[in-house]
Tab-separated table of C-alpha atoms in Angstrom:
chain	number	residue	atom	x	y	z
Q	1	UNK	CA	0.146	0.080	0.310
Q	2	UNK	CA	0.831	3.794	-0.554
Q	3	UNK	CA	0.316	6.592	1.312
Q	4	UNK	CA	-1.763	5.897	4.703
Q	5	UNK	CA	-4.057	3.037	4.781
Q	6	UNK	CA	-7.951	4.082	4.235
Q	7	UNK	CA	-10.586	3.324	7.163
Q	8	UNK	CA	-14.220	4.051	6.490
Q	9	UNK	CA	-16.578	4.108	9.884
Q	10	UNK	CA	-20.036	3.241	8.941
Q	11	UNK	CA	-21.945	4.368	12.719
Q	12	UNK	CA	-25.327	6.540	12.650
Q	13	UNK	CA	-24.442	7.405	16.458
Q	14	UNK	CA	-22.297	11.237	15.772
Q	15	UNK	CA	-20.455	10.337	19.232
Q	16	UNK	CA	-19.006	6.883	18.603
Q	17	UNK	CA	-17.739	8.474	14.661
Q	18	UNK	CA	-15.836	11.151	16.083
Q	19	UNK	CA	-14.255	9.198	19.010
Q	20	UNK	CA	-13.299	6.379	16.512
Q	21	UNK	CA	-12.230	8.986	13.523
Q	22	UNK	CA	-9.854	10.845	16.295
Q	23	UNK	CA	-8.762	7.354	17.439
Q	24	UNK	CA	-7.778	6.336	14.142
Q	25	UNK	CA	-6.050	9.543	12.779
Q	26	UNK	CA	-3.933	9.895	15.776
Q	27	UNK	CA	-3.010	5.862	14.774
Q	28	UNK	CA	-1.891	7.329	11.259
Q	29	UNK	CA	-5.086	6.413	8.743
Q	30	UNK	CA	-7.233	8.220	6.708
Q	31	UNK	CA	-10.105	8.321	7.994
Q	32	UNK	CA	-14.174	8.969	6.392
Q	33	UNK	CA	-17.408	8.410	8.149
Q	34	UNK	CA	-21.033	8.113	7.121
Q	35	UNK	CA	-23.926	7.319	8.941
Q	36	UNK	CA	-25.989	4.887	6.719
Q	37	UNK	CA	-25.805	1.643	4.454
Q	38	UNK	CA	-26.651	3.687	1.249
Q	39	UNK	CA	-23.713	6.085	2.017
Q	40	UNK	CA	-21.176	3.045	3.109
Q	41	UNK	CA	-21.943	1.483	-0.017
Q	42	UNK	CA	-21.761	4.127	-2.017
Q	43	UNK	CA	-18.332	5.559	-0.078
Q	44	UNK	CA	-16.955	2.196	-0.431
Q	45	UNK	CA	-17.184	2.401	-4.665
Q	46	UNK	CA	-15.583	5.617	-4.616
Q	47	UNK	CA	-13.053	5.539	-2.385
Q	48	UNK	CA	-11.898	2.328	-2.136
Q	49	UNK	CA	-11.242	2.248	1.481
Q	50	UNK	CA	-8.860	-0.417	2.760
Q	51	UNK	CA	-10.963	-1.192	5.746
Q	52	UNK	CA	-14.681	-0.935	6.977
Q	53	UNK	CA	-15.817	-0.681	10.502
Q	54	UNK	CA	-19.363	-0.968	9.889
Q	55	UNK	CA	-22.411	-0.562	12.978
Q	56	UNK	CA	-24.651	-3.369	12.491
Q	57	UNK	CA	-27.712	-1.312	13.409
Q	58	UNK	CA	-28.111	1.503	11.059
Q	59	UNK	CA	-31.499	3.751	10.557
Q	60	UNK	CA	-31.847	2.540	6.643
Q	61	UNK	CA	-30.287	-0.876	6.188
Q	62	UNK	CA	-29.443	-3.676	8.672
Q	63	UNK	CA	-25.304	-3.846	8.999
Q	64	UNK	CA	-25.161	-7.729	8.080
Q	65	UNK	CA	-26.924	-6.791	4.782
Q	66	UNK	CA	-24.762	-3.972	4.019
Q	67	UNK	CA	-22.013	-6.713	4.742
Q	68	UNK	CA	-23.111	-9.278	2.370
Q	69	UNK	CA	-23.730	-6.826	-0.076
Q	70	UNK	CA	-19.614	-4.803	0.128
Q	71	UNK	CA	-18.204	-8.444	0.196
Q	72	UNK	CA	-20.196	-10.588	-2.554
Q	73	UNK	CA	-21.746	-8.251	-4.917
Q	74	UNK	CA	-20.350	-6.640	-8.289
Q	75	UNK	CA	-19.068	-3.371	-6.379
Q	76	UNK	CA	-15.717	-5.623	-6.519
Q	77	UNK	CA	-15.258	-4.082	-2.854
Q	78	UNK	CA	-11.234	-6.121	-1.821
Q	79	UNK	CA	-10.996	-4.517	1.642
Q	80	UNK	CA	-12.507	-5.945	4.784
Q	81	UNK	CA	-15.085	-5.357	6.704
Q	82	UNK	CA	-15.151	-5.164	10.358
Q	83	UNK	CA	-18.222	-5.384	12.354
Q	84	UNK	CA	-19.216	-3.144	15.591
Q	85	UNK	CA	-21.846	-3.604	17.845
Q	86	UNK	CA	-22.771	-3.863	21.186
Q	87	UNK	CA	-24.847	-7.527	20.462
Q	88	UNK	CA	-22.979	-9.688	22.540
Q	89	UNK	CA	-25.013	-12.922	22.193
Q	90	UNK	CA	-22.119	-15.757	19.765
Q	91	UNK	CA	-25.209	-16.125	17.073
Q	92	UNK	CA	-24.791	-12.490	16.331
Q	93	UNK	CA	-21.028	-12.901	15.891
Q	94	UNK	CA	-21.413	-16.055	13.932
Q	95	UNK	CA	-24.044	-14.117	11.428
Q	96	UNK	CA	-21.625	-11.175	11.469
Q	97	UNK	CA	-18.240	-13.239	10.513
Q	98	UNK	CA	-20.808	-15.492	7.943
Q	99	UNK	CA	-21.958	-12.698	6.019
Q	100	UNK	CA	-18.456	-11.778	4.821
Q	101	UNK	CA	-16.709	-9.799	8.241
Q	102	UNK	CA	-13.327	-10.950	9.310
Q	103	UNK	CA	-14.039	-9.595	12.581
Q	104	UNK	CA	-16.586	-8.832	15.028
Q	105	UNK	CA	-15.870	-6.004	17.911
Q	106	UNK	CA	-18.057	-5.510	20.608
Q	107	UNK	CA	-18.623	-2.118	22.113
Q	108	UNK	CA	-17.735	-0.597	24.049
Q	109	UNK	CA	-14.878	-0.414	21.982
Q	110	UNK	CA	-11.504	-1.302	23.440
Q	111	UNK	CA	-9.123	1.458	21.624
Q	112	UNK	CA	-5.772	-0.549	21.693
Q	113	UNK	CA	-7.750	-4.154	20.824
Q	114	UNK	CA	-9.828	-1.853	17.499
Q	115	UNK	CA	-6.235	-0.646	16.467
Q	116	UNK	CA	-4.659	-3.930	16.718
Q	117	UNK	CA	-7.387	-5.696	14.542
Q	118	UNK	CA	-7.292	-3.473	11.920
Q	119	UNK	CA	-3.664	-3.713	11.682
Q	120	UNK	CA	-3.731	-7.721	11.533
Q	121	UNK	CA	-6.616	-7.142	9.108
Q	122	UNK	CA	-3.944	-4.585	7.168
Q	123	UNK	CA	-1.444	-7.624	7.103
Q	124	UNK	CA	-2.877	-8.846	3.876
Q	125	UNK	CA	-2.265	-6.368	1.659
Q	126	UNK	CA	0.277	-5.763	-0.869
Q	127	UNK	CA	2.587	-3.121	-0.435
Q	128	UNK	CA	2.390	-1.808	-3.584
Q	129	UNK	CA	-1.471	-2.377	-4.474
Q	130	UNK	CA	-4.298	-1.526	-2.233
Q	131	UNK	CA	-5.630	-5.086	-3.191
Q	132	UNK	CA	-5.016	-8.079	-1.632
Q	133	UNK	CA	-3.691	-10.155	-4.583
Q	134	UNK	CA	-4.030	-9.690	-8.490
Q	135	UNK	CA	-7.531	-9.806	-9.788
Q	136	UNK	CA	-6.328	-11.298	-12.539
Q	137	UNK	CA	-6.281	-14.577	-11.042
Q	138	UNK	CA	-8.285	-17.738	-11.582
Q	139	UNK	CA	-7.659	-20.874	-10.265
Q	140	UNK	CA	-9.006	-23.983	-12.455
Q	141	UNK	CA	-9.078	-27.655	-11.490
Q	142	UNK	CA	-11.362	-30.277	-12.794
Q	143	UNK	CA	-14.821	-29.245	-12.778
Q	144	UNK	CA	-14.300	-26.001	-10.411
Q	145	UNK	CA	-13.005	-22.701	-11.660
Q	146	UNK	CA	-12.297	-19.911	-8.727
Q	147	UNK	CA	-12.166	-16.290	-9.862
Q	148	UNK	CA	-10.649	-13.440	-7.845
Q	149	UNK	CA	-12.694	-10.212	-8.819
Q	150	UNK	CA	-15.299	-10.844	-8.728
Q	151	UNK	CA	-15.338	-13.477	-5.808
Q	152	UNK	CA	-17.056	-16.272	-8.169
Q	153	UNK	CA	-17.072	-20.284	-7.780
Q	154	UNK	CA	-18.057	-21.937	-11.220
Q	155	UNK	CA	-18.671	-25.489	-11.408
Q	156	UNK	CA	-19.290	-27.392	-14.962
Q	157	UNK	CA	-18.960	-23.789	-16.369
Q	158	UNK	CA	-22.092	-22.781	-14.869
Q	159	UNK	CA	-21.496	-20.443	-11.992
Q	160	UNK	CA	-22.691	-21.565	-8.505
Q	161	UNK	CA	-22.539	-18.204	-6.673
Q	162	UNK	CA	-20.760	-15.031	-5.260
Q	163	UNK	CA	-18.672	-15.934	-2.368
Q	164	UNK	CA	-17.534	-14.234	0.801
Q	165	UNK	CA	-14.035	-13.232	1.185
Q	166	UNK	CA	-14.109	-16.704	4.032
Q	167	UNK	CA	-15.760	-18.859	1.781
Q	168	UNK	CA	-13.330	-17.703	-1.222
Q	169	UNK	CA	-10.481	-18.518	0.630
Q	170	UNK	CA	-11.656	-21.715	2.286
Q	171	UNK	CA	-12.489	-23.013	-1.490
Q	172	UNK	CA	-9.105	-21.861	-2.399
Q	173	UNK	CA	-7.485	-23.899	0.062
Q	174	UNK	CA	-9.407	-27.054	-0.395
Q	175	UNK	CA	-8.864	-26.654	-4.395
Q	176	UNK	CA	-5.137	-25.941	-4.050
Q	177	UNK	CA	-5.141	-28.914	-1.778
Q	178	UNK	CA	-7.456	-31.322	-3.595
Q	179	UNK	CA	-7.195	-34.611	-4.149
Q	180	UNK	CA	-5.657	-34.665	-0.449
Q	181	UNK	CA	-7.787	-33.923	2.424
Q	182	UNK	CA	-7.781	-30.555	4.265
Q	183	UNK	CA	-8.271	-31.244	8.400
Q	184	UNK	CA	-10.542	-28.320	9.750
Q	185	UNK	CA	-7.944	-27.574	12.299
Q	186	UNK	CA	-5.485	-26.575	8.992
Q	187	UNK	CA	-8.455	-24.791	7.815
Q	188	UNK	CA	-8.607	-23.065	10.780
Q	189	UNK	CA	-4.977	-21.887	11.203
Q	190	UNK	CA	-5.463	-20.723	7.365
Q	191	UNK	CA	-8.384	-18.797	7.527
Q	192	UNK	CA	-9.216	-17.330	11.476
Q	193	UNK	CA	-5.460	-17.494	11.958
Q	194	UNK	CA	-5.683	-20.490	14.190
Q	195	UNK	CA	-8.454	-18.916	16.419
Q	196	UNK	CA	-9.912	-21.540	18.751
Q	197	UNK	CA	-13.192	-19.897	19.153
Q	198	UNK	CA	-14.204	-19.847	15.493
Q	199	UNK	CA	-13.207	-23.476	15.014
Q	200	UNK	CA	-17.345	-24.138	15.111
Q	201	UNK	CA	-17.501	-21.252	12.458
Q	202	UNK	CA	-15.340	-24.122	10.018
Q	203	UNK	CA	-18.936	-26.025	9.476
Q	204	UNK	CA	-21.249	-22.707	9.601
Q	205	UNK	CA	-19.297	-21.541	6.460
Q	206	UNK	CA	-19.099	-25.374	4.900
Q	207	UNK	CA	-22.919	-25.133	4.813
Q	208	UNK	CA	-23.302	-21.794	3.472
Q	209	UNK	CA	-20.625	-23.374	0.564
Q	210	UNK	CA	-22.479	-26.574	0.267
Q	211	UNK	CA	-25.516	-24.481	-0.109
Q	212	UNK	CA	-24.071	-22.399	-3.130
Q	213	UNK	CA	-23.025	-25.477	-4.661
Q	214	UNK	CA	-26.712	-26.575	-4.963
Q	215	UNK	CA	-26.215	-29.794	-7.482
Q	216	UNK	CA	-23.043	-29.957	-7.112
Q	217	UNK	CA	-22.739	-29.765	-2.829
Q	218	UNK	CA	-22.273	-33.392	-2.768
Q	219	UNK	CA	-18.513	-32.821	-4.301
Q	220	UNK	CA	-17.310	-31.553	-0.946
Q	221	UNK	CA	-16.394	-34.360	0.563
Q	222	UNK	CA	-16.063	-35.681	4.723
Q	223	UNK	CA	-13.312	-37.616	5.113
Q	224	UNK	CA	-12.034	-39.408	8.013
Q	225	UNK	CA	-10.653	-37.648	10.779
Q	226	UNK	CA	-13.095	-34.562	10.407
Q	227	UNK	CA	-10.904	-34.198	6.698
Q	228	UNK	CA	-12.354	-32.250	3.748
Q	229	UNK	CA	-11.866	-32.221	0.310
Q	230	UNK	CA	-13.034	-31.064	-3.206
Q	231	UNK	CA	-13.902	-33.686	-5.859
Q	232	UNK	CA	-12.623	-32.301	-8.692
């Protein structure tokens, strides 16, 4: 990346937006702020932030719906979404991660933890480009074709579905490992940086992938010892 990393703050609370802007600018980030989902999508298209800090509850849209649009739609957003919420329920955290967010931070926000998590999310970006990887990359193996931009999976030359960032990473790892089995612990280490509390999320993401595979869902096979593979 060149210049300061760009962070978009999306929250309808004026005080929270002001607090986050002050905190992030002191941490040498470039910051813009909006107060609704529609403006978040519009600003993401035009400004291309590396990180979107997205509140779960917005006046015009549910934050999860905004996250899905940013990570799955054709706006080609290659950054990271971090959800912010006062809801501590596990199901809310799982829903946020499954809709494409890379992290879920519970309010009140710990400033040191927030900055640390932003820096972790930013590590995946190239020093020379704002994008995670070369957007021309396509992985083809057997009946599968996986494209980077937009993140889409094709099976038998038919588009199965757009993918969230996490779904893309899982399928990419399974394709690269095929025909060998990949253990869930390996997925955990690669996708979630080994955070043990996210082990149960693997099954949630795999269930979503099977749904998107439709008639080809049987190609996502379970191996002995809780392993997985794609039958190519």
